Amino acid sequence: NAGVTQTPKFQVLKTGQSMTLQCAQDMNHEYMSWYRQDPGMGLRLIHYSVGAGITDQGEVPNGYNVSRSTTEDFPLRLLSAAPSQTSVYFCASSYSRGTGNTIYFGEGSWLTVV
Amino acid sequence: KQEVTQIPAALSVPEGENLVLNCSFTDSAIYNLQWFRQDPGKGLTSLLLIQSSQREQTSGRLNASLDKSSGRSTLYIAASQPGDSATYLCAARGDSSYKLIFGSGTRLLVRP
């Protein structure tokens, strides 16, 4: 089982560049989300989606864009990278309701903006 | 706005000790609460999920409890081992929202 797959694992960007972090899941989960993890701050929700064509903002959405054209994919776009976006990014997915809604995480993408 | 707090931020114990990790949340209207383990440089692995209607869940040496009225959850680890060394995070999911709000974690070191 592939689970939640994120690419790339490591990336260095220059300030002002744009890029897309890819996330795919093969569990037919309705719910997908992106988090960033910074030292001492835990995980903070950037954007989330409850199904194809439906997205919403989390706690820290500024500077990021998402779309959900299929159930499987949920890419995160950095529009104009800033050093403050240096972080570890995690994609996650789960069923939206019911007892089987354990959330599954990808391995993370380490992003450095210089 | 839901806030999740984990105390202590770090904990060091000798091997074999039983220990309790604490998680508190401000809004009791939660759908579920989940405990995760994170190893350095890795993603998060779900350990236990407690639905809002449940009081506790058990998996092997791990037991998680939930008290919505007091806004608290605890993760009990029995007979700790060096392999349990990791960061443990709790996260609360809102009753009317799909958002999962995380605590900042407790970094556990189990000394041989």
PDB file of C-alpha atoms in Angstrom:
ATOM      1  CA  ASN A   1       0.000   0.000   0.000  1.00  0.00           C
ATOM      2  CA  ALA A   2       1.397   3.378  -1.002  1.00  0.00           C
ATOM      3  CA  GLY A   3      -0.751   5.376   1.457  1.00  0.00           C
ATOM      4  CA  VAL A   4       0.036   9.107   1.256  1.00  0.00           C
ATOM      5  CA  THR A   5       2.879  10.015  -1.090  1.00  0.00           C
ATOM      6  CA  GLN A   6       4.577  13.418  -1.085  1.00  0.00           C
ATOM      7  CA  THR A   7       7.120  14.778  -3.540  1.00  0.00           C
ATOM      8  CA  PRO A   8       9.713  16.206  -3.476  1.00  0.00           C
ATOM      9  CA  LYS A   9      11.233  15.194  -0.140  1.00  0.00           C
ATOM     10  CA  PHE A  10      13.772  18.029  -0.166  1.00  0.00           C
ATOM     11  CA  GLN A  11      13.743  21.330  -2.041  1.00  0.00           C
ATOM     12  CA  VAL A  12      15.724  24.564  -1.929  1.00  0.00           C
ATOM     13  CA  LEU A  13      14.098  27.643  -3.425  1.00  0.00           C
ATOM     14  CA  LYS A  14      15.201  31.196  -3.953  1.00  0.00           C
ATOM     15  CA  THR A  15      13.045  33.994  -2.599  1.00  0.00           C
ATOM     16  CA  GLY A  16      10.322  34.847  -5.096  1.00  0.00           C
ATOM     17  CA  GLN A  17      10.322  31.504  -6.879  1.00  0.00           C
ATOM     18  CA  SER A  18       7.179  29.435  -7.108  1.00  0.00           C
ATOM     19  CA  MET A  19       6.796  25.686  -6.780  1.00  0.00           C
ATOM     20  CA  THR A  20       4.275  22.936  -6.182  1.00  0.00           C
ATOM     21  CA  LEU A  21       4.422  20.246  -3.532  1.00  0.00           C
ATOM     22  CA  GLN A  22       2.659  17.143  -4.745  1.00  0.00           C
ATOM     23  CA  CYS A  23       0.467  14.889  -2.599  1.00  0.00           C
ATOM     24  CA  ALA A  24      -1.359  11.748  -3.659  1.00  0.00           C
ATOM     25  CA  GLN A  25      -3.301   9.117  -1.726  1.00  0.00           C
ATOM     26  CA  ASP A  26      -4.634   5.765  -2.878  1.00  0.00           C
ATOM     27  CA  MET A  27      -7.112   5.095  -0.062  1.00  0.00           C
ATOM     28  CA  ASN A  28     -10.111   6.881  -1.608  1.00  0.00           C
ATOM     29  CA  HIS A  29     -10.166   9.341   1.294  1.00  0.00           C
ATOM     30  CA  GLU A  30     -12.466  12.331   1.026  1.00  0.00           C
ATOM     31  CA  TYR A  31     -10.493  14.518   3.401  1.00  0.00           C
ATOM     32  CA  MET A  32      -7.006  15.797   2.555  1.00  0.00           C
ATOM     33  CA  SER A  33      -4.990  18.506   4.194  1.00  0.00           C
ATOM     34  CA  TRP A  34      -1.630  20.260   4.284  1.00  0.00           C
ATOM     35  CA  TYR A  35       0.256  21.156   7.447  1.00  0.00           C
ATOM     36  CA  ARG A  36       3.504  22.889   8.144  1.00  0.00           C
ATOM     37  CA  GLN A  37       5.664  21.998  11.113  1.00  0.00           C
ATOM     38  CA  ASP A  38       8.020  24.523  12.640  1.00  0.00           C
ATOM     39  CA  PRO A  39      10.244  24.016  15.707  1.00  0.00           C
ATOM     40  CA  GLY A  40       8.310  24.433  18.959  1.00  0.00           C
ATOM     41  CA  MET A  41       5.014  25.173  17.185  1.00  0.00           C
ATOM     42  CA  GLY A  42       3.604  21.783  16.390  1.00  0.00           C
ATOM     43  CA  LEU A  43       1.690  21.315  13.150  1.00  0.00           C
ATOM     44  CA  ARG A  44      -0.395  24.126  11.742  1.00  0.00           C
ATOM     45  CA  LEU A  45      -3.117  23.604   9.160  1.00  0.00           C
ATOM     46  CA  ILE A  46      -2.568  25.449   5.872  1.00  0.00           C
ATOM     47  CA  HIS A  47      -5.455  24.293   3.644  1.00  0.00           C
ATOM     48  CA  TYR A  48      -7.793  21.344   3.565  1.00  0.00           C
ATOM     49  CA  SER A  49     -10.319  19.693   1.279  1.00  0.00           C
ATOM     50  CA  VAL A  50     -13.364  17.535   1.986  1.00  0.00           C
ATOM     51  CA  GLY A  51     -13.739  16.298  -1.581  1.00  0.00           C
ATOM     52  CA  ALA A  52     -12.959  16.947  -5.219  1.00  0.00           C
ATOM     53  CA  GLY A  53     -13.669  20.571  -6.076  1.00  0.00           C
ATOM     54  CA  ILE A  54     -13.965  21.662  -2.425  1.00  0.00           C
ATOM     55  CA  THR A  55     -11.168  23.425  -0.540  1.00  0.00           C
ATOM     56  CA  ASP A  56     -10.991  25.681   2.491  1.00  0.00           C
ATOM     57  CA  GLN A  57      -8.430  27.647   4.457  1.00  0.00           C
ATOM     58  CA  GLY A  58      -6.796  26.518   7.644  1.00  0.00           C
ATOM     59  CA  GLU A  59      -4.868  28.503  10.251  1.00  0.00           C
ATOM     60  CA  VAL A  60      -2.009  29.770   8.059  1.00  0.00           C
ATOM     61  CA  PRO A  61      -3.164  29.945   4.408  1.00  0.00           C
ATOM     62  CA  ASN A  62      -1.388  33.121   3.262  1.00  0.00           C
ATOM     63  CA  GLY A  63       1.155  32.553   0.492  1.00  0.00           C
ATOM     64  CA  TYR A  64      -0.240  29.126  -0.416  1.00  0.00           C
ATOM     65  CA  ASN A  65      -2.755  27.911  -2.941  1.00  0.00           C
ATOM     66  CA  VAL A  66      -4.475  24.539  -3.351  1.00  0.00           C
ATOM     67  CA  SER A  67      -6.846  22.784  -5.711  1.00  0.00           C
ATOM     68  CA  ARG A  68      -8.580  19.390  -5.643  1.00  0.00           C
ATOM     69  CA  SER A  69      -9.460  18.261  -9.139  1.00  0.00           C
ATOM     70  CA  THR A  70      -9.466  14.553  -8.251  1.00  0.00           C
ATOM     71  CA  THR A  71     -10.033  12.538  -5.087  1.00  0.00           C
ATOM     72  CA  GLU A  72      -6.456  11.263  -5.175  1.00  0.00           C
ATOM     73  CA  ASP A  73      -4.415  14.456  -5.581  1.00  0.00           C
ATOM     74  CA  PHE A  74      -4.061  17.596  -3.490  1.00  0.00           C
ATOM     75  CA  PRO A  75      -1.127  19.787  -4.607  1.00  0.00           C
ATOM     76  CA  LEU A  76       0.110  22.743  -2.558  1.00  0.00           C
ATOM     77  CA  ARG A  77       1.431  25.736  -4.487  1.00  0.00           C
ATOM     78  CA  LEU A  78       3.803  28.340  -3.117  1.00  0.00           C
ATOM     79  CA  LEU A  79       3.082  31.432  -5.136  1.00  0.00           C
ATOM     80  CA  SER A  80       6.182  33.527  -4.345  1.00  0.00           C
ATOM     81  CA  ALA A  81       8.457  31.811  -1.841  1.00  0.00           C
ATOM     82  CA  ALA A  82       9.625  33.720   1.224  1.00  0.00           C
ATOM     83  CA  PRO A  83      12.193  32.718   3.891  1.00  0.00           C
ATOM     84  CA  SER A  84       9.304  32.513   6.389  1.00  0.00           C
ATOM     85  CA  GLN A  85       8.023  29.542   4.394  1.00  0.00           C
ATOM     86  CA  THR A  86      11.073  27.491   5.271  1.00  0.00           C
ATOM     87  CA  SER A  87       9.494  24.546   7.047  1.00  0.00           C
ATOM     88  CA  VAL A  88       8.588  20.887   6.886  1.00  0.00           C
ATOM     89  CA  TYR A  89       5.336  20.277   5.052  1.00  0.00           C
ATOM     90  CA  PHE A  90       3.079  17.308   5.661  1.00  0.00           C
ATOM     91  CA  CYS A  91       0.155  16.108   3.621  1.00  0.00           C
ATOM     92  CA  ALA A  92      -2.524  14.020   5.333  1.00  0.00           C
ATOM     93  CA  SER A  93      -5.712  12.211   4.416  1.00  0.00           C
ATOM     94  CA  SER A  94      -8.622  10.421   6.074  1.00  0.00           C
ATOM     95  CA  TYR A  95     -12.225   9.449   5.642  1.00  0.00           C
ATOM     96  CA  SER A  96     -14.360  12.407   6.637  1.00  0.00           C
ATOM     97  CA  ARG A  97     -16.745  10.670   9.002  1.00  0.00           C
ATOM     98  CA  GLY A  98     -17.305   7.383  10.722  1.00  0.00           C
ATOM     99  CA  THR A  99     -15.207   5.319  13.065  1.00  0.00           C
ATOM    100  CA  GLY A 100     -12.546   4.612  10.468  1.00  0.00           C
ATOM    101  CA  ASN A 101     -11.343   8.195  10.207  1.00  0.00           C
ATOM    102  CA  THR A 102      -7.785   7.753  11.410  1.00  0.00           C
ATOM    103  CA  ILE A 103      -5.644  10.327   9.660  1.00  0.00           C
ATOM    104  CA  TYR A 104      -2.638   9.188   7.653  1.00  0.00           C
ATOM    105  CA  PHE A 105       0.409  11.362   6.996  1.00  0.00           C
ATOM    106  CA  GLY A 106       2.969  11.462   4.255  1.00  0.00           C
ATOM    107  CA  GLU A 107       6.694  11.374   5.018  1.00  0.00           C
ATOM    108  CA  GLY A 108       7.092  15.142   4.735  1.00  0.00           C
ATOM    109  CA  SER A 109       8.719  17.631   2.387  1.00  0.00           C
ATOM    110  CA  TRP A 110      11.635  19.695   3.709  1.00  0.00           C
ATOM    111  CA  LEU A 111      11.614  23.135   2.093  1.00  0.00           C
ATOM    112  CA  THR A 112      14.312  25.774   2.466  1.00  0.00           C
ATOM    113  CA  VAL A 113      13.851  29.254   1.022  1.00  0.00           C
ATOM    114  CA  VAL A 114      17.054  31.291   0.722  1.00  0.00           C
TER     115      VAL A 114
ATOM    116  CA  LYS B   1     -10.994  28.822  18.710  1.00  0.00           C
ATOM    117  CA  GLN B   2      -9.623  25.424  19.702  1.00  0.00           C
ATOM    118  CA  GLU B   3      -6.237  25.392  21.388  1.00  0.00           C
ATOM    119  CA  VAL B   4      -4.367  22.217  22.279  1.00  0.00           C
ATOM    120  CA  THR B   5      -1.589  22.159  24.855  1.00  0.00           C
ATOM    121  CA  GLN B   6       0.841  19.415  25.777  1.00  0.00           C
ATOM    122  CA  ILE B   7       2.833  19.441  28.972  1.00  0.00           C
ATOM    123  CA  PRO B   8       5.664  18.719  29.542  1.00  0.00           C
ATOM    124  CA  ALA B   9       7.487  19.673  26.355  1.00  0.00           C
ATOM    125  CA  ALA B  10      10.181  17.099  27.120  1.00  0.00           C
ATOM    126  CA  LEU B  11      10.457  14.088  29.396  1.00  0.00           C
ATOM    127  CA  SER B  12      13.349  11.764  30.235  1.00  0.00           C
ATOM    128  CA  VAL B  13      12.709   8.507  32.110  1.00  0.00           C
ATOM    129  CA  PRO B  14      14.635   5.304  32.821  1.00  0.00           C
ATOM    130  CA  GLU B  15      13.681   2.164  30.977  1.00  0.00           C
ATOM    131  CA  GLY B  16      10.831   0.195  32.541  1.00  0.00           C
ATOM    132  CA  GLU B  17       9.027   3.155  34.025  1.00  0.00           C
ATOM    133  CA  ASN B  18       5.310   3.700  33.485  1.00  0.00           C
ATOM    134  CA  LEU B  19       4.581   7.214  32.281  1.00  0.00           C
ATOM    135  CA  VAL B  20       1.749   9.569  31.422  1.00  0.00           C
ATOM    136  CA  LEU B  21       1.702  12.238  28.733  1.00  0.00           C
ATOM    137  CA  ASN B  22      -0.862  15.011  29.021  1.00  0.00           C
ATOM    138  CA  CYS B  23      -2.949  16.820  26.433  1.00  0.00           C
ATOM    139  CA  SER B  24      -5.490  19.550  27.153  1.00  0.00           C
ATOM    140  CA  PHE B  25      -7.922  21.290  24.812  1.00  0.00           C
ATOM    141  CA  THR B  26     -10.032  24.402  25.258  1.00  0.00           C
ATOM    142  CA  ASP B  27     -13.171  23.522  23.281  1.00  0.00           C
ATOM    143  CA  SER B  28     -14.949  20.382  24.488  1.00  0.00           C
ATOM    144  CA  ALA B  29     -17.024  20.128  21.281  1.00  0.00           C
ATOM    145  CA  ILE B  30     -14.649  17.682  19.662  1.00  0.00           C
ATOM    146  CA  TYR B  31     -15.389  14.884  17.201  1.00  0.00           C
ATOM    147  CA  ASN B  32     -12.360  12.834  18.180  1.00  0.00           C
ATOM    148  CA  LEU B  33      -8.903  13.066  19.667  1.00  0.00           C
ATOM    149  CA  GLN B  34      -5.906  11.323  18.198  1.00  0.00           C
ATOM    150  CA  TRP B  35      -2.427  10.533  19.495  1.00  0.00           C
ATOM    151  CA  PHE B  36       0.534  10.350  17.125  1.00  0.00           C
ATOM    152  CA  ARG B  37       4.156   9.371  17.295  1.00  0.00           C
ATOM    153  CA  GLN B  38       6.834  11.170  15.305  1.00  0.00           C
ATOM    154  CA  ASP B  39      10.393   9.933  14.956  1.00  0.00           C
ATOM    155  CA  PRO B  40      13.137  12.426  13.982  1.00  0.00           C
ATOM    156  CA  GLY B  41      12.996  13.301  10.300  1.00  0.00           C
ATOM    157  CA  LYS B  42       9.864  11.251   9.754  1.00  0.00           C
ATOM    158  CA  GLY B  43       6.151  11.737   9.325  1.00  0.00           C
ATOM    159  CA  LEU B  44       3.484  11.105  11.925  1.00  0.00           C
ATOM    160  CA  THR B  45       2.162   7.673  12.786  1.00  0.00           C
ATOM    161  CA  SER B  46      -1.269   7.356  14.368  1.00  0.00           C
ATOM    162  CA  LEU B  47      -1.208   5.489  17.686  1.00  0.00           C
ATOM    163  CA  LEU B  48      -4.719   5.747  19.061  1.00  0.00           C
ATOM    164  CA  LEU B  49      -7.936   7.488  18.094  1.00  0.00           C
ATOM    165  CA  ILE B  50     -10.681   8.152  20.645  1.00  0.00           C
ATOM    166  CA  GLN B  51     -14.120   9.109  19.406  1.00  0.00           C
ATOM    167  CA  SER B  52     -15.967  11.745  21.440  1.00  0.00           C
ATOM    168  CA  SER B  53     -18.383   9.092  22.755  1.00  0.00           C
ATOM    169  CA  GLN B  54     -15.538   6.924  24.076  1.00  0.00           C
ATOM    170  CA  ARG B  55     -13.582   7.228  27.319  1.00  0.00           C
ATOM    171  CA  GLU B  56     -10.460   5.281  26.400  1.00  0.00           C
ATOM    172  CA  GLN B  57      -8.656   3.203  23.805  1.00  0.00           C
ATOM    173  CA  THR B  58      -5.906   0.633  24.265  1.00  0.00           C
ATOM    174  CA  SER B  59      -3.246  -0.775  21.974  1.00  0.00           C
ATOM    175  CA  GLY B  60      -0.607  -3.013  23.491  1.00  0.00           C
ATOM    176  CA  ARG B  61       1.313  -1.037  26.126  1.00  0.00           C
ATOM    177  CA  LEU B  62      -0.503   2.179  25.230  1.00  0.00           C
ATOM    178  CA  ASN B  63      -3.714   3.440  26.761  1.00  0.00           C
ATOM    179  CA  ALA B  64      -5.317   6.761  25.904  1.00  0.00           C
ATOM    180  CA  SER B  65      -8.147   8.323  27.880  1.00  0.00           C
ATOM    181  CA  LEU B  66     -10.497  11.173  27.087  1.00  0.00           C
ATOM    182  CA  ASP B  67     -12.416  13.437  29.456  1.00  0.00           C
ATOM    183  CA  LYS B  68     -14.337  15.969  27.394  1.00  0.00           C
ATOM    184  CA  SER B  69     -15.821  17.748  30.392  1.00  0.00           C
ATOM    185  CA  SER B  70     -12.401  18.676  31.733  1.00  0.00           C
ATOM    186  CA  GLY B  71     -10.821  19.109  28.303  1.00  0.00           C
ATOM    187  CA  ARG B  72      -8.126  16.535  28.924  1.00  0.00           C
ATOM    188  CA  SER B  73      -6.627  13.443  27.366  1.00  0.00           C
ATOM    189  CA  THR B  74      -3.781  11.316  28.659  1.00  0.00           C
ATOM    190  CA  LEU B  75      -1.532   8.777  26.965  1.00  0.00           C
ATOM    191  CA  TYR B  76      -0.286   6.101  29.330  1.00  0.00           C
ATOM    192  CA  ILE B  77       2.782   4.093  28.308  1.00  0.00           C
ATOM    193  CA  ALA B  78       3.438   0.994  30.370  1.00  0.00           C
ATOM    194  CA  ALA B  79       6.898  -0.477  30.927  1.00  0.00           C
ATOM    195  CA  SER B  80       8.663   2.065  28.714  1.00  0.00           C
ATOM    196  CA  GLN B  81      11.452   0.941  26.377  1.00  0.00           C
ATOM    197  CA  PRO B  82      14.247   2.858  24.604  1.00  0.00           C
ATOM    198  CA  GLY B  83      12.360   2.241  21.347  1.00  0.00           C
ATOM    199  CA  ASP B  84       9.532   4.399  22.691  1.00  0.00           C
ATOM    200  CA  SER B  85      11.801   7.452  22.437  1.00  0.00           C
ATOM    201  CA  ALA B  86      10.078   9.850  20.039  1.00  0.00           C
ATOM    202  CA  THR B  87       7.887  12.934  20.008  1.00  0.00           C
ATOM    203  CA  TYR B  88       4.252  12.312  20.894  1.00  0.00           C
ATOM    204  CA  LEU B  89       1.587  14.659  19.595  1.00  0.00           C
ATOM    205  CA  CYS B  90      -2.111  14.871  20.305  1.00  0.00           C
ATOM    206  CA  ALA B  91      -4.648  16.451  17.974  1.00  0.00           C
ATOM    207  CA  ALA B  92      -8.304  17.360  18.435  1.00  0.00           C
ATOM    208  CA  ARG B  93     -10.810  17.384  15.606  1.00  0.00           C
ATOM    209  CA  GLY B  94     -13.755  19.725  15.929  1.00  0.00           C
ATOM    210  CA  ASP B  95     -17.329  18.469  15.996  1.00  0.00           C
ATOM    211  CA  SER B  96     -18.491  20.803  13.234  1.00  0.00           C
ATOM    212  CA  SER B  97     -15.214  21.076  11.378  1.00  0.00           C
ATOM    213  CA  TYR B  98     -12.767  18.796   9.655  1.00  0.00           C
ATOM    214  CA  LYS B  99      -9.874  20.743  11.070  1.00  0.00           C
ATOM    215  CA  LEU B 100      -7.377  18.847  13.189  1.00  0.00           C
ATOM    216  CA  ILE B 101      -5.651  21.079  15.738  1.00  0.00           C
ATOM    217  CA  PHE B 102      -2.332  19.824  17.106  1.00  0.00           C
ATOM    218  CA  GLY B 103      -0.486  20.331  20.334  1.00  0.00           C
ATOM    219  CA  SER B 104       3.217  21.125  20.099  1.00  0.00           C
ATOM    220  CA  GLY B 105       4.185  17.665  21.341  1.00  0.00           C
ATOM    221  CA  THR B 106       6.104  15.991  24.170  1.00  0.00           C
ATOM    222  CA  ARG B 107       9.615  14.802  23.332  1.00  0.00           C
ATOM    223  CA  LEU B 108      10.195  11.529  25.198  1.00  0.00           C
ATOM    224  CA  LEU B 109      13.571   9.975  25.900  1.00  0.00           C
ATOM    225  CA  VAL B 110      13.679   6.543  27.522  1.00  0.00           C
ATOM    226  CA  ARG B 111      17.164   5.877  28.889  1.00  0.00           C
ATOM    227  CA  PRO B 112      18.528   2.298  28.850  1.00  0.00           C
TER     228      PRO B 112
END
